């Protein structure tokens, strides 16, 4: 959870300070006023990268040399990020330089719900794996170790394949890859089961027409299901040598939902798709709190796109019950805003 957020020279914002509520923070303002830039700043603070640009130079206010984002985590731990066009990115956590970005990500479990999140279903398996692994990173202490190790070994095996090394030299990596890959697979399967349990409760509240729906998850491990990973790697070594990379493994895993036995990407409306993605993120947040006693941060950009007033209210009502600090942007507010919502209005980069 964040408090005392300050932004300096970021996009169209010269200087902005706000004291966010622990629950729902609703940021309103006209197009181009700076709403998404505030979300971008929070994203930067938690993850060290923007969701809008690869080059942080674009985030620095025109005519300036650097931008800054400063806040406190749980009202006590100071965290600050500065990007200078000449000297690059610096992050300080608790008044000391940050060693690894994962240290910060661990303290600030953050999920972004972009305005186009209904496109979730059109994204490739990589995106779905990332979503699943985000949850594991926050609830399963050994996951990060296995995931990092898996990636390293996979790179080494792929590099051996590219160099057309002999079969026995390539297979040197297989037992290590299989060890971490099987662990990741076990965690993913368990996580998906839990995710489904939470999702089944949340989604019908956001989207009442699915009150009596049946939900199932299909999971593909990334290698033939009747084989252990090591055996799968052995059996496809010649194909891998021809391709020059390792095709099977948990980097090829994928998962999808079925709602009433149907594929939601084929039958859901855009609004339903958005609510679906929101329910997934909310389910992840519930699990993170349940297992790790950590409140998540949820950035919801443009709540009004694709959602009618009733569904927006469903989302706000659900958020009010969740262990989540949310930052939500919208251009317009219709209806009455409850006491549980802290309202901020931005006008040309000023709150
Ligand atoms: N590096 C920069 N320096 C100054 N201004 C910038 C910079 N980059 C973008 N801007 C401007 O900052 C403003 C804020 O953009 P932002 O995307 O935050 O607006 P928004 O309130 O989310 O609008 P919308 O409702 O259209 O999504 C825009 O007018 C944009 O053109
Ligand atoms: Mg915006």
Coordinates of C-alpha atoms and ligand atoms in Angstrom, one line a residue:
X1 CA 0.0 0.0 0.0
X2 CA 1.2 3.4 -0.9
X3 CA 0.9 6.7 1.0
X4 CA 2.2 10.2 0.4
X5 CA 2.7 10.0 -3.3
X6 CA 4.7 12.8 -5.0
X7 CA 5.5 13.2 -8.7
X8 CA 7.9 15.7 -10.2
X9 CA 8.4 16.6 -13.9
X10 CA 6.6 13.5 -15.2
X11 CA 4.7 13.9 -18.5
X12 CA 2.5 16.9 -18.1
X13 CA 2.8 16.9 -14.3
X14 CA 5.3 19.5 -13.0
X15 CA 4.6 18.8 -9.3
X16 CA 1.8 16.8 -7.8
X17 CA 1.3 15.4 -4.3
X18 CA -1.5 13.3 -3.0
X19 CA -2.4 11.3 0.0
X20 CA -4.1 8.2 -1.4
X21 CA -6.7 6.3 0.6
X22 CA -6.0 2.7 1.6
X23 CA -9.1 1.6 -0.4
X24 CA -10.5 3.1 -3.6
X25 CA -8.9 6.2 -5.2
X26 CA -10.9 7.6 -8.1
X27 CA -9.0 10.0 -10.4
X28 CA -11.2 12.0 -12.7
X29 CA -10.3 14.6 -15.3
X30 CA -10.6 15.5 -19.0
X31 CA -8.7 13.8 -21.8
X32 CA -5.1 14.6 -21.6
X33 CA -5.3 16.0 -18.0
X34 CA -2.7 13.5 -16.6
X35 CA -4.8 10.6 -15.1
X36 CA -3.0 7.8 -16.8
X37 CA 0.3 9.5 -16.1
X38 CA -0.4 9.1 -12.3
X39 CA -1.0 5.4 -12.8
X40 CA 2.2 5.2 -14.9
X41 CA 4.1 6.8 -12.0
X42 CA 2.8 4.2 -9.6
X43 CA 3.6 1.4 -12.0
X44 CA 7.2 2.8 -12.4
X45 CA 7.6 2.9 -8.6
X46 CA 6.6 -0.7 -8.1
X47 CA 8.2 -2.3 -11.1
X48 CA 10.9 0.1 -12.4
X49 CA 9.3 0.3 -15.8
X50 CA 6.4 2.0 -17.6
X51 CA 3.5 0.3 -19.3
X52 CA 3.4 3.0 -22.0
X53 CA 6.9 3.3 -23.3
X54 CA 10.1 1.3 -23.4
X55 CA 12.2 4.5 -23.2
X56 CA 11.9 6.4 -20.0
X57 CA 13.0 9.5 -21.8
X58 CA 9.5 9.8 -23.0
X59 CA 8.2 10.1 -19.5
X60 CA 10.5 13.0 -18.6
X61 CA 8.6 16.3 -19.0
X62 CA 9.5 18.1 -22.2
X63 CA 12.3 20.7 -21.5
X64 CA 13.3 18.8 -18.3
X65 CA 16.3 16.6 -17.5
X66 CA 14.7 14.2 -15.0
X67 CA 11.5 13.0 -13.4
X68 CA 10.9 11.7 -9.8
X69 CA 8.3 9.6 -8.0
X70 CA 8.4 9.4 -4.3
X71 CA 6.1 7.6 -1.8
X72 CA 5.9 5.6 1.4
X73 CA 5.1 1.9 1.6
X74 CA 2.7 1.1 4.4
X75 CA 3.2 4.7 5.7
X76 CA 6.7 3.9 6.9
X77 CA 9.2 2.7 4.3
X78 CA 10.3 5.5 1.9
X79 CA 10.7 4.5 -1.7
X80 CA 11.9 6.9 -4.4
X81 CA 12.6 6.6 -8.1
X82 CA 14.4 9.1 -10.3
X83 CA 15.2 8.9 -14.0
X84 CA 17.7 11.4 -15.5
X85 CA 18.2 11.6 -19.2
X86 CA 22.0 11.6 -18.7
X87 CA 22.5 9.3 -15.7
X88 CA 19.6 6.9 -16.1
X89 CA 17.4 5.2 -13.5
X90 CA 18.0 5.2 -9.7
X91 CA 15.7 3.6 -7.2
X92 CA 16.1 3.9 -3.4
X93 CA 14.2 1.7 -1.0
X94 CA 14.3 2.6 2.7
X95 CA 17.0 5.2 2.0
X96 CA 19.4 2.7 0.3
X97 CA 20.0 2.0 -3.4
X98 CA 17.9 -0.9 -4.6
X99 CA 19.8 -4.0 -5.6
X100 CA 17.2 -5.9 -7.5
X101 CA 13.9 -4.8 -8.9
X102 CA 12.3 -8.0 -7.6
X103 CA 12.9 -6.7 -4.0
X104 CA 10.6 -3.8 -4.7
X105 CA 8.0 -5.8 -6.7
X106 CA 7.8 -8.2 -3.7
X107 CA 6.8 -5.4 -1.4
X108 CA 4.3 -3.8 -3.8
X109 CA 2.2 -6.5 -5.5
X110 CA 0.8 -4.4 -8.3
X111 CA -1.6 -5.4 -11.1
X112 CA -2.4 -3.2 -14.1
X113 CA -5.7 -3.3 -15.8
X114 CA -5.2 -1.3 -19.0
X115 CA -8.1 0.3 -20.8
X116 CA -7.8 -2.3 -23.6
X117 CA -7.8 -5.2 -21.1
X118 CA -10.7 -6.9 -22.9
X119 CA -8.0 -7.8 -25.5
X120 CA -6.7 -10.3 -22.9
X121 CA -8.2 -13.1 -24.9
X122 CA -6.4 -12.1 -28.1
X123 CA -3.0 -11.9 -26.4
X124 CA -0.7 -14.9 -26.8
X125 CA 0.2 -17.6 -24.2
X126 CA 3.1 -15.5 -22.9
X127 CA 0.8 -12.9 -21.5
X128 CA -1.4 -15.6 -19.8
X129 CA 1.7 -17.3 -18.3
X130 CA 2.9 -13.9 -17.0
X131 CA -0.5 -13.4 -15.3
X132 CA -0.4 -16.7 -13.6
X133 CA 3.3 -16.4 -12.6
X134 CA 2.6 -12.9 -11.2
X135 CA 0.5 -14.6 -8.5
X136 CA 3.0 -17.3 -7.9
X137 CA 5.8 -14.8 -7.4
X138 CA 3.7 -13.3 -4.6
X139 CA 2.4 -16.4 -2.9
X140 CA 4.9 -19.1 -3.4
X141 CA 8.3 -18.3 -1.8
X142 CA 10.3 -20.8 -3.9
X143 CA 8.8 -19.9 -7.3
X144 CA 11.1 -17.0 -8.1
X145 CA 14.2 -19.2 -7.5
X146 CA 12.8 -22.0 -9.7
X147 CA 11.8 -19.6 -12.4
X148 CA 15.1 -17.7 -12.5
X149 CA 17.0 -21.0 -12.5
X150 CA 14.8 -22.4 -15.2
X151 CA 15.4 -19.4 -17.4
X152 CA 19.2 -19.5 -17.0
X153 CA 19.4 -23.2 -17.8
X154 CA 17.1 -22.8 -20.8
X155 CA 19.3 -20.1 -22.2
X156 CA 22.3 -22.3 -21.8
X157 CA 20.6 -25.3 -23.5
X158 CA 19.4 -23.1 -26.3
X159 CA 22.8 -21.6 -26.8
X160 CA 24.3 -25.2 -27.0
X161 CA 21.6 -26.1 -29.6
X162 CA 22.4 -23.0 -31.6
X163 CA 26.1 -23.9 -31.6
X164 CA 25.2 -27.4 -32.9
X165 CA 26.9 -29.0 -30.0
X166 CA 26.9 -32.8 -29.6
X167 CA 23.8 -34.5 -28.2
X168 CA 25.4 -35.5 -24.9
X169 CA 26.6 -31.9 -24.4
X170 CA 23.1 -30.6 -24.9
X171 CA 21.6 -33.2 -22.6
X172 CA 23.9 -32.1 -19.8
X173 CA 21.3 -29.4 -19.1
X174 CA 18.2 -31.6 -19.2
X175 CA 18.1 -32.8 -15.6
X176 CA 18.5 -29.3 -14.3
X177 CA 15.9 -27.9 -16.7
X178 CA 13.5 -30.7 -15.7
X179 CA 14.0 -30.2 -12.0
X180 CA 13.0 -26.6 -12.1
X181 CA 10.4 -27.1 -14.9
X182 CA 8.6 -29.8 -12.9
X183 CA 8.6 -27.6 -9.8
X184 CA 7.1 -24.6 -11.8
X185 CA 4.6 -26.9 -13.4
X186 CA 3.4 -28.2 -10.0
X187 CA 3.1 -24.7 -8.6
X188 CA 1.2 -23.5 -11.7
X189 CA -1.3 -26.3 -11.6
X190 CA -2.0 -25.7 -7.9
X191 CA -2.3 -21.9 -8.4
X192 CA -4.8 -22.3 -11.3
X193 CA -7.0 -24.5 -9.1
X194 CA -7.0 -21.8 -6.4
X195 CA -7.5 -19.1 -8.9
X196 CA -10.5 -20.8 -10.2
X197 CA -12.0 -21.1 -6.7
X198 CA -11.7 -17.4 -6.1
X199 CA -12.7 -16.4 -9.7
X200 CA -15.9 -18.4 -9.5
X201 CA -17.0 -16.3 -6.5
X202 CA -16.0 -12.9 -7.9
X203 CA -17.0 -13.0 -11.5
X204 CA -20.8 -13.6 -11.1
X205 CA -21.0 -10.6 -8.8
X206 CA -19.4 -8.4 -11.5
X207 CA -21.4 -10.0 -14.3
X208 CA -24.7 -11.4 -12.8
X209 CA -25.9 -13.0 -16.0
X210 CA -23.3 -15.7 -15.3
X211 CA -24.7 -16.4 -11.8
X212 CA -25.3 -20.0 -12.6
X213 CA -22.4 -20.4 -15.0
X214 CA -19.9 -23.3 -14.8
X215 CA -16.3 -22.4 -15.0
X216 CA -13.4 -24.7 -15.8
X217 CA -9.7 -24.1 -16.6
X218 CA -7.8 -25.9 -19.3
X219 CA -4.1 -26.2 -18.7
X220 CA -1.3 -27.3 -21.0
X221 CA 2.0 -28.0 -19.3
X222 CA 4.1 -27.3 -22.4
X223 CA 5.1 -30.9 -23.1
X224 CA 3.2 -34.2 -23.7
X225 CA 1.2 -34.9 -20.6
X226 CA 2.0 -38.6 -20.4
X227 CA 5.8 -37.8 -20.1
X228 CA 8.0 -36.3 -17.4
X229 CA 9.8 -33.2 -18.7
X230 CA 13.2 -34.9 -18.7
X231 CA 11.8 -37.8 -20.9
X232 CA 10.1 -35.3 -23.2
X233 CA 13.4 -33.4 -23.7
X234 CA 15.2 -36.6 -24.5
X235 CA 12.5 -37.8 -26.9
X236 CA 12.6 -34.5 -28.9
X237 CA 16.4 -33.8 -29.0
X238 CA 16.7 -34.2 -32.7
X239 CA 13.8 -31.9 -33.4
X240 CA 15.3 -29.3 -31.0
X241 CA 18.7 -29.6 -32.8
X242 CA 17.1 -28.9 -36.1
X243 CA 15.1 -25.9 -34.7
X244 CA 18.0 -24.5 -32.8
X245 CA 16.0 -24.1 -29.6
X246 CA 14.1 -26.0 -26.9
X247 CA 10.5 -26.3 -27.9
X248 CA 9.1 -28.3 -25.0
X249 CA 9.0 -27.1 -21.4
X250 CA 7.2 -24.8 -19.1
X251 CA 8.1 -21.8 -21.3
X252 CA 5.5 -23.3 -23.7
X253 CA 2.7 -23.7 -21.2
X254 CA -0.7 -22.2 -21.7
X255 CA -4.1 -22.1 -20.0
X256 CA -7.5 -21.0 -20.8
X257 CA -11.0 -20.8 -19.4
X258 CA -14.2 -22.5 -20.4
X259 CA -17.5 -20.9 -19.3
X260 CA -20.5 -23.2 -19.7
X261 CA -18.1 -25.4 -21.8
X262 CA -17.6 -22.4 -24.2
X263 CA -14.5 -20.4 -25.0
X264 CA -15.1 -16.9 -23.6
X265 CA -13.1 -15.3 -26.4
X266 CA -15.6 -16.6 -28.9
X267 CA -18.8 -15.8 -27.0
X268 CA -18.2 -12.9 -24.6
X269 CA -19.1 -9.3 -25.3
X270 CA -16.3 -6.7 -24.8
X271 CA -17.8 -5.6 -21.5
X272 CA -18.0 -9.2 -20.3
X273 CA -14.4 -9.7 -21.4
X274 CA -13.3 -6.7 -19.4
X275 CA -15.1 -7.9 -16.3
X276 CA -13.6 -11.3 -16.8
X277 CA -10.1 -9.9 -16.7
X278 CA -11.0 -7.7 -13.8
X279 CA -12.3 -10.8 -11.9
X280 CA -9.1 -12.6 -12.6
X281 CA -7.0 -9.8 -11.1
X282 CA -9.3 -9.5 -8.1
X283 CA -9.0 -13.3 -7.6
X284 CA -5.2 -13.0 -7.7
X285 CA -5.4 -10.1 -5.2
X286 CA -7.6 -12.2 -2.8
X287 CA -5.1 -15.1 -3.0
X288 CA -2.1 -12.8 -2.3
X289 CA -3.8 -11.5 0.8
X290 CA -5.0 -14.9 1.9
X291 CA -1.6 -16.6 1.6
X292 CA 0.8 -13.7 2.1
X293 CA -1.3 -11.2 4.1
X294 CA -0.3 -8.5 1.6
X295 CA -2.6 -6.0 0.2
X296 CA -2.2 -5.5 -3.6
X297 CA -2.3 -2.3 -5.6
X298 CA -4.7 -2.3 -8.6
X299 CA -4.4 0.2 -11.3
X300 CA -7.5 0.4 -13.4
X301 CA -7.2 2.7 -16.3
X302 CA -10.5 4.1 -17.7
X303 CA -13.2 2.2 -15.8
X304 CA -15.9 3.6 -18.1
X305 CA -14.6 2.1 -21.3
X306 CA -16.7 -0.9 -22.3
X307 CA -18.7 -0.9 -19.0
X308 CA -22.1 0.5 -18.4
X309 CA -23.0 2.3 -15.2
X310 CA -24.4 -0.8 -13.4
X311 CA -21.3 -2.8 -14.2
X312 CA -19.0 0.0 -13.1
X313 CA -20.9 0.0 -9.8
X314 CA -20.5 -3.7 -9.5
X315 CA -16.7 -3.3 -9.9
X316 CA -16.6 -0.5 -7.3
X317 CA -18.7 -2.5 -4.8
X318 CA -16.5 -5.5 -5.2
X319 CA -13.3 -3.5 -4.8
X320 CA -14.6 -2.0 -1.6
X321 CA -14.7 -5.5 -0.1
X322 CA -11.2 -6.5 -1.3
X323 CA -7.8 -6.3 0.3
X324 CA -6.7 -3.9 -2.4
X325 CA -5.6 -0.3 -2.7
X326 CA -7.0 0.8 -6.1
X327 CA -6.3 3.7 -8.4
X328 CA -9.0 4.1 -11.0
X329 CA -9.2 6.7 -13.7
X330 CA -12.3 8.0 -15.5
X331 CA -13.3 11.0 -17.5
X332 CA -16.7 11.3 -16.1
X333 CA -18.6 10.4 -12.9
X334 CA -22.2 9.5 -13.1
X335 CA -24.3 8.9 -10.1
X336 CA -23.5 9.3 -6.4
X337 CA -20.0 8.5 -5.1
X338 CA -20.0 6.6 -1.8
X339 CA -17.9 7.5 1.3
X340 CA -15.6 4.5 0.6
X341 CA -14.2 6.3 -2.4
X342 CA -11.5 9.0 -2.3
X343 CA -12.0 11.4 -5.2
X344 CA -9.2 13.3 -7.0
X345 CA -9.7 15.7 -9.8
X346 CA -6.8 16.4 -12.2
X347 CA -6.7 19.5 -14.4
X348 CA -3.8 20.0 -16.8
X349 CA -1.4 18.0 -14.6
X350 CA -2.6 19.6 -11.3
X351 CA -4.7 17.9 -8.6
Ligands
LIG1 N1 7.0 13.9 -21.8 C1 5.9 14.7 -21.8 N2 6.0 16.0 -21.3 C2 4.9 16.7 -21.2 N3 3.7 16.3 -21.5 C3 3.5 15.1 -22.0 C4 4.7 14.2 -22.1 N4 4.2 13.0 -22.6 C5 2.9 13.2 -22.7 N5 2.5 14.4 -22.4 C6 1.1 14.9 -22.3 O1 0.6 14.7 -21.0 C7 -0.8 14.7 -21.0 C8 -1.4 13.7 -20.0 O2 -1.5 12.4 -20.6 P1 -2.4 11.3 -19.9 O3 -2.3 10.1 -20.8 O4 -1.9 11.1 -18.5 O5 -3.8 11.9 -20.0 P2 -5.2 11.2 -19.4 O6 -5.7 12.1 -18.4 O7 -5.0 9.8 -19.1 O8 -6.1 11.3 -20.7 P3 -7.2 10.3 -21.4 O9 -8.5 10.6 -20.7 O10 -7.3 10.8 -22.8 O11 -6.7 9.0 -21.3 C9 -1.2 14.6 -22.4 O12 -1.7 15.8 -22.8 C10 0.1 14.3 -23.2 O13 0.1 14.8 -24.5
LIG2 MG1 -5.7 8.0 -19.9

